[in-house]
PDB file of C-alpha atoms in Angstrom:
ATOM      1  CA  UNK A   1     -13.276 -25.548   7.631  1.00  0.00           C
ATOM      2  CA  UNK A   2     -10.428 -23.710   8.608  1.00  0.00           C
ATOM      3  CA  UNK A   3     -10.322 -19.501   7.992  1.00  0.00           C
ATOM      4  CA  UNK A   4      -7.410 -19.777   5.547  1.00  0.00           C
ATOM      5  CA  UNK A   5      -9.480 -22.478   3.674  1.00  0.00           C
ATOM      6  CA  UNK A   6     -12.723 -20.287   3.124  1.00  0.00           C
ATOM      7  CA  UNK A   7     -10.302 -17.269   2.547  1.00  0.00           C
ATOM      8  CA  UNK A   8      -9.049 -19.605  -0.677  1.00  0.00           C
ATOM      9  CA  UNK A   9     -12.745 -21.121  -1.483  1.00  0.00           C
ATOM     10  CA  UNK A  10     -13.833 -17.386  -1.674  1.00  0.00           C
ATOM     11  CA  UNK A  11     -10.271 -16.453  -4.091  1.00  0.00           C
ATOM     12  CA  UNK A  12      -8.598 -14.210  -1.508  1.00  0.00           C
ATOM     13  CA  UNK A  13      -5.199 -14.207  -1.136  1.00  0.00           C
ATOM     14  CA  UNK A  14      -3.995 -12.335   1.721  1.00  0.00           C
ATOM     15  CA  UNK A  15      -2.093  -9.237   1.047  1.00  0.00           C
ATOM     16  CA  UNK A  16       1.381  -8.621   3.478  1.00  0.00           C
ATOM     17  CA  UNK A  17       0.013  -6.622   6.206  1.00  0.00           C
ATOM     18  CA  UNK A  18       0.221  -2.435   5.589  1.00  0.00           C
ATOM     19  CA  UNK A  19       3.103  -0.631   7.331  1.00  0.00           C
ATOM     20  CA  UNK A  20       2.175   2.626   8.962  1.00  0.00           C
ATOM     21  CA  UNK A  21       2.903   5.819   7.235  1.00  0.00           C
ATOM     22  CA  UNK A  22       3.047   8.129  10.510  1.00  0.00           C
ATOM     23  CA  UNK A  23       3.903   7.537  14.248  1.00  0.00           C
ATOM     24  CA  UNK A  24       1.201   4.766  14.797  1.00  0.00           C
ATOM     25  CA  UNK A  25       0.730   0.951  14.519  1.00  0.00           C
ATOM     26  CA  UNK A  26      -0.645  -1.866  12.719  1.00  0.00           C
ATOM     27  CA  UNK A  27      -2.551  -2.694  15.648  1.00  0.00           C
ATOM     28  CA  UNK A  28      -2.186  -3.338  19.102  1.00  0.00           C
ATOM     29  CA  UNK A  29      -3.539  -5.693  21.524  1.00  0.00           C
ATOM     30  CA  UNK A  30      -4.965  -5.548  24.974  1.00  0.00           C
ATOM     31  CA  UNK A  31      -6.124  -8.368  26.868  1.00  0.00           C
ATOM     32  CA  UNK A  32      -7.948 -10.332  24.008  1.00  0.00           C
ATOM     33  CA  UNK A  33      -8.681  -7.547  21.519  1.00  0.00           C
ATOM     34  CA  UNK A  34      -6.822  -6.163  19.186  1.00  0.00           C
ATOM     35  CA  UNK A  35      -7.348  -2.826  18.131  1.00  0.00           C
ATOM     36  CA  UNK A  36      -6.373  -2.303  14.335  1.00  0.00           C
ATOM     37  CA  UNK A  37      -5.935   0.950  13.059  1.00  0.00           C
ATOM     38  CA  UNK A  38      -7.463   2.367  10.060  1.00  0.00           C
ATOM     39  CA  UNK A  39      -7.004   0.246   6.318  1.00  0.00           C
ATOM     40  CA  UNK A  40      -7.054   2.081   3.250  1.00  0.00           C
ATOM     41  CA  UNK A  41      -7.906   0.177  -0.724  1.00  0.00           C
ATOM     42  CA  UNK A  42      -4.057  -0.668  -1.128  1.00  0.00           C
ATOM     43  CA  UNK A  43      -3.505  -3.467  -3.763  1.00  0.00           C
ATOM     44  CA  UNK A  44       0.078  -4.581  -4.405  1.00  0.00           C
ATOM     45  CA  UNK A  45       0.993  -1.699  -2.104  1.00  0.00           C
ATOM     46  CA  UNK A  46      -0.374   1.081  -3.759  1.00  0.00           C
ATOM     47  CA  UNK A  47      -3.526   2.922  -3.812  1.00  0.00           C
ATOM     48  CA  UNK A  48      -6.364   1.008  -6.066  1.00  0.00           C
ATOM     49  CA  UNK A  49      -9.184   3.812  -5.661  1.00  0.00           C
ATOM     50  CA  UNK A  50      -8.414   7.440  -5.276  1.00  0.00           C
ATOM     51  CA  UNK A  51     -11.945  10.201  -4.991  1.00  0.00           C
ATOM     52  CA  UNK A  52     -15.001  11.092  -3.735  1.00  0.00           C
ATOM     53  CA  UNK A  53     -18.198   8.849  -3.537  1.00  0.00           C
ATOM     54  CA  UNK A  54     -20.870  10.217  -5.544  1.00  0.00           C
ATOM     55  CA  UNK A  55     -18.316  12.679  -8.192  1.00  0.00           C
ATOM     56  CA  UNK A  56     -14.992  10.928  -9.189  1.00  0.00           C
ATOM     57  CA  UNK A  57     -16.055   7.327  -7.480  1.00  0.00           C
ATOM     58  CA  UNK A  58     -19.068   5.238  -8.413  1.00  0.00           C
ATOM     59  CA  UNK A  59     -21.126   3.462  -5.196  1.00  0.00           C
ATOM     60  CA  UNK A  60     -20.127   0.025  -6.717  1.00  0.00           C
ATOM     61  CA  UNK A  61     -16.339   1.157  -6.836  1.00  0.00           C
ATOM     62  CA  UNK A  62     -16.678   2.610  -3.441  1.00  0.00           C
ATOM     63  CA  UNK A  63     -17.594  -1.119  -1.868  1.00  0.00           C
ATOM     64  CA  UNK A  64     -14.917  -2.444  -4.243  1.00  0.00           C
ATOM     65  CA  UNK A  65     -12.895   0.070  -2.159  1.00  0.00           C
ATOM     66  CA  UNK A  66     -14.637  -1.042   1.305  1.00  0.00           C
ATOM     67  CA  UNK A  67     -14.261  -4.666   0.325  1.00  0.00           C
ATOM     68  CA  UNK A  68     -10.202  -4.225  -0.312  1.00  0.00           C
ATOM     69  CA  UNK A  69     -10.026  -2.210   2.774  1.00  0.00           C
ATOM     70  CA  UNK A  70     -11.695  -5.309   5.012  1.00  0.00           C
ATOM     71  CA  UNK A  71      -9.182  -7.649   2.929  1.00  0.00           C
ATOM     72  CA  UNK A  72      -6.257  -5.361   4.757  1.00  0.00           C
ATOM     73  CA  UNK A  73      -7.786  -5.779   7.809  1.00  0.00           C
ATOM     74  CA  UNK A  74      -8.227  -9.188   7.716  1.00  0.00           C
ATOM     75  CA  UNK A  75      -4.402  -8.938   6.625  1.00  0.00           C
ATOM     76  CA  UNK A  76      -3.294  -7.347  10.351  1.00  0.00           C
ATOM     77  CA  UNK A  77      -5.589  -9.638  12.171  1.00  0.00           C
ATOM     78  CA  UNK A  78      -3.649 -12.667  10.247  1.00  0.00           C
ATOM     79  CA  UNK A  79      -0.256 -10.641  11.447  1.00  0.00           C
ATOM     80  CA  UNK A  80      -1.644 -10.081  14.947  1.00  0.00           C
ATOM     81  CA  UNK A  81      -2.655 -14.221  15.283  1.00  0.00           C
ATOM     82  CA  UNK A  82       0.675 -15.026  13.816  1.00  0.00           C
ATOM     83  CA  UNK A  83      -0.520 -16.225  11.188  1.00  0.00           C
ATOM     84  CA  UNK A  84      -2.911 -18.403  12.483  1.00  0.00           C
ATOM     85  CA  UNK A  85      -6.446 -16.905  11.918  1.00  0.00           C
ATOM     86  CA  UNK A  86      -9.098 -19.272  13.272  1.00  0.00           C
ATOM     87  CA  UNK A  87      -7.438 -17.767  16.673  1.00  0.00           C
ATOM     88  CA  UNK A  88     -10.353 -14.925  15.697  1.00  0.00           C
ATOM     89  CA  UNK A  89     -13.303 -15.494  18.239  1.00  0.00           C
ATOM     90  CA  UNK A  90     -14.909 -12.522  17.218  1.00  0.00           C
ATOM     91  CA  UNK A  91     -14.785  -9.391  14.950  1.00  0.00           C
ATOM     92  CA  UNK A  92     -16.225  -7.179  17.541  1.00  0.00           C
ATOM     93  CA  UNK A  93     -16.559  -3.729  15.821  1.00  0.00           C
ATOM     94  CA  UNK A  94     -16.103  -2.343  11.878  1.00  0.00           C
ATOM     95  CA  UNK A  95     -15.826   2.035  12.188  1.00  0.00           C
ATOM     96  CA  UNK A  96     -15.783   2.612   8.321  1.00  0.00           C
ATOM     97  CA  UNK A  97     -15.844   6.276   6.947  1.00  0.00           C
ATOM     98  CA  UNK A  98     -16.670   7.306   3.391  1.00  0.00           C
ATOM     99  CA  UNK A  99     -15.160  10.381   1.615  1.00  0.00           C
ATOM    100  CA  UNK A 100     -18.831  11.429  -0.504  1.00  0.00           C
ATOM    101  CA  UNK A 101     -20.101  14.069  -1.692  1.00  0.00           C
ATOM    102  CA  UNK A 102     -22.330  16.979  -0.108  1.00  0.00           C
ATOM    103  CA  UNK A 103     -25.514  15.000   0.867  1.00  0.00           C
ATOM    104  CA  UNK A 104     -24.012  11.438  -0.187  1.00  0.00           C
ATOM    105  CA  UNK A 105     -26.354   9.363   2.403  1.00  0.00           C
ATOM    106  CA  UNK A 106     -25.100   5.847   1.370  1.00  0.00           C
ATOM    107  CA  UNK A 107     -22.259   5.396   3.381  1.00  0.00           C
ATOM    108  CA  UNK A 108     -24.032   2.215   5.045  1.00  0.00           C
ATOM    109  CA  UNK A 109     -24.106   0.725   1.988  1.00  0.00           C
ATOM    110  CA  UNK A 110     -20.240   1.134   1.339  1.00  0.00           C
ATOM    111  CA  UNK A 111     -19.722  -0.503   4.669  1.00  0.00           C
ATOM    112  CA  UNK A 112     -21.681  -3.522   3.246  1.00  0.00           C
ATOM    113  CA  UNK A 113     -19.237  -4.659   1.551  1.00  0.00           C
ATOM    114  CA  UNK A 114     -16.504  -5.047   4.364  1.00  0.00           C
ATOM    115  CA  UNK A 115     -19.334  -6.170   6.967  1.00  0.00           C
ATOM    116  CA  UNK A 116     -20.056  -9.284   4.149  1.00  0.00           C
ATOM    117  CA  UNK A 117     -16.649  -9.680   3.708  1.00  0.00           C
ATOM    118  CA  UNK A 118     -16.593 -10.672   7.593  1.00  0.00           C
ATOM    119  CA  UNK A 119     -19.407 -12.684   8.127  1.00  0.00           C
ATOM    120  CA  UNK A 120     -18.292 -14.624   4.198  1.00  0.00           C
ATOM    121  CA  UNK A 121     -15.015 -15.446   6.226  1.00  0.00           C
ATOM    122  CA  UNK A 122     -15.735 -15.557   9.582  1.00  0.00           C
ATOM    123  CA  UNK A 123     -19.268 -16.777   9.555  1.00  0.00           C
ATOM    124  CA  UNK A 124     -20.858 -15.772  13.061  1.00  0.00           C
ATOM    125  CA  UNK A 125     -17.855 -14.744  14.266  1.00  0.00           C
ATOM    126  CA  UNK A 126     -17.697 -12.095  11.729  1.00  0.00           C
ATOM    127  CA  UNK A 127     -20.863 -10.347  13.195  1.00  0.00           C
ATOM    128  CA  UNK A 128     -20.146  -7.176  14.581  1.00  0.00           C
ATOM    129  CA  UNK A 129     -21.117  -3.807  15.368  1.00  0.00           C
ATOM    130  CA  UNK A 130     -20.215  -0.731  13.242  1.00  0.00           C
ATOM    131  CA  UNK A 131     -20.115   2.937  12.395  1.00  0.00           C
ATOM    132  CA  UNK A 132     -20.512   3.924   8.837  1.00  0.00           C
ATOM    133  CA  UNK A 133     -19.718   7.459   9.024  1.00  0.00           C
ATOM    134  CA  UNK A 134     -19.683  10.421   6.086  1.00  0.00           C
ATOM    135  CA  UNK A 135     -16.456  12.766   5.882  1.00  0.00           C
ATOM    136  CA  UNK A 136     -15.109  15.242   3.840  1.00  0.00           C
ATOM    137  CA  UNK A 137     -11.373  14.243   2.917  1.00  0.00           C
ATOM    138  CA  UNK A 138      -9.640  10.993   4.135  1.00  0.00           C
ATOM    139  CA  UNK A 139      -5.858  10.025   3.565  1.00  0.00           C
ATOM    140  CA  UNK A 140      -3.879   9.441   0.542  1.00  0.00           C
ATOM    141  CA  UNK A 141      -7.483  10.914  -1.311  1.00  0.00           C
ATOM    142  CA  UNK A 142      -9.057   7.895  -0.961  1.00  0.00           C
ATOM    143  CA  UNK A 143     -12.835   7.033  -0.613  1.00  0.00           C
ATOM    144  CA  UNK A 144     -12.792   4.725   2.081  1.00  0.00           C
ATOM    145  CA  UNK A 145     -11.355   4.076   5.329  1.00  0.00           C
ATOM    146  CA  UNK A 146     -12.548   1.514   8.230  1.00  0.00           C
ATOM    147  CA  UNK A 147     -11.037   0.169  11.300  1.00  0.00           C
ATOM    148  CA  UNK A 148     -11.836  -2.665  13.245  1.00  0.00           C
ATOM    149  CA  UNK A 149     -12.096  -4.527  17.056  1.00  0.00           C
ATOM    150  CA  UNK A 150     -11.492  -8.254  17.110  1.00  0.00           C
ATOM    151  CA  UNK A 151     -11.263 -10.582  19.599  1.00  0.00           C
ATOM    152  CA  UNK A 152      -8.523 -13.281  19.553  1.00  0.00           C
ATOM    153  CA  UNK A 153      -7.785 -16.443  21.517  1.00  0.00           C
TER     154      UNK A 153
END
């Protein structure tokens, strides 16, 4: 089954890729990896979840948010293959961080979401390592953030 057919067996259509919004870009590719900079919860270009984990955003919203941000990514690696996505051998790395309260400790859990999203589309391929890391403020205000690694073809 091709990537683009499990992407529609699992109802996700693929966003247009995320311009920057300072002096970086999408991503950028060195030998086989790309590098793809950080993806915020944008739907329909525009911020879907705005707080912090644990006061203004629930833990379920905040893997909502996780789970839109691994969509985006997924949108840049599509943009980096030219469109073509089974070109993916390997998601190599996920480095999510998670705007949460004083003593919010769940921040692997957040990442959950975006590390299922992976393996859902990717299968084995979508095994990776990953940071899930807690910080006080992110851009835009929102709760989640998370880069990625991938290797292409």
């Amino acid at each position: 089954m091709s990537i683009e057919d499990r992407l529609s067996e699992l109802g996700i259509k693929l966003p247009e890729p995320a311009a920057p919004v300072a002096n970086y870009v999408p991503f950028v590719q060195t030998g086989n990896i790309i590098s793809i900079s950080g993806q915020i919860p944008l739907q329909g270009g525009k911020v879907a979840y705005h707080g912090i984990v644990g006061d203004t955003v629930s833990l379920d919203e905040a893997c909502a948010a996780a789970r839109l941000c691994a969509i985006n990514l997924i949108a840049q690696m599509n943009a980096a293959c030219d469109g073509n996505l089974n070109r993916v051998q390997r998601v190599v790395k996920l480095g999510g961080f998670v705007n949460g309260v004083n003593g919010f400790g769940d921040q692997p859990k957040v990442i959950n979401a975006a590390s299922d999203l992976m393996v859902d589309v990717f299968g084995d391929k979508g095994r990776h390592s990953r940071s899930a890391v807690g910080v006080n403020g992110l851009p835009l205000g929102v709760p989640v953030e998370i880069d990625a690694l991938v290797e292409i073809s």
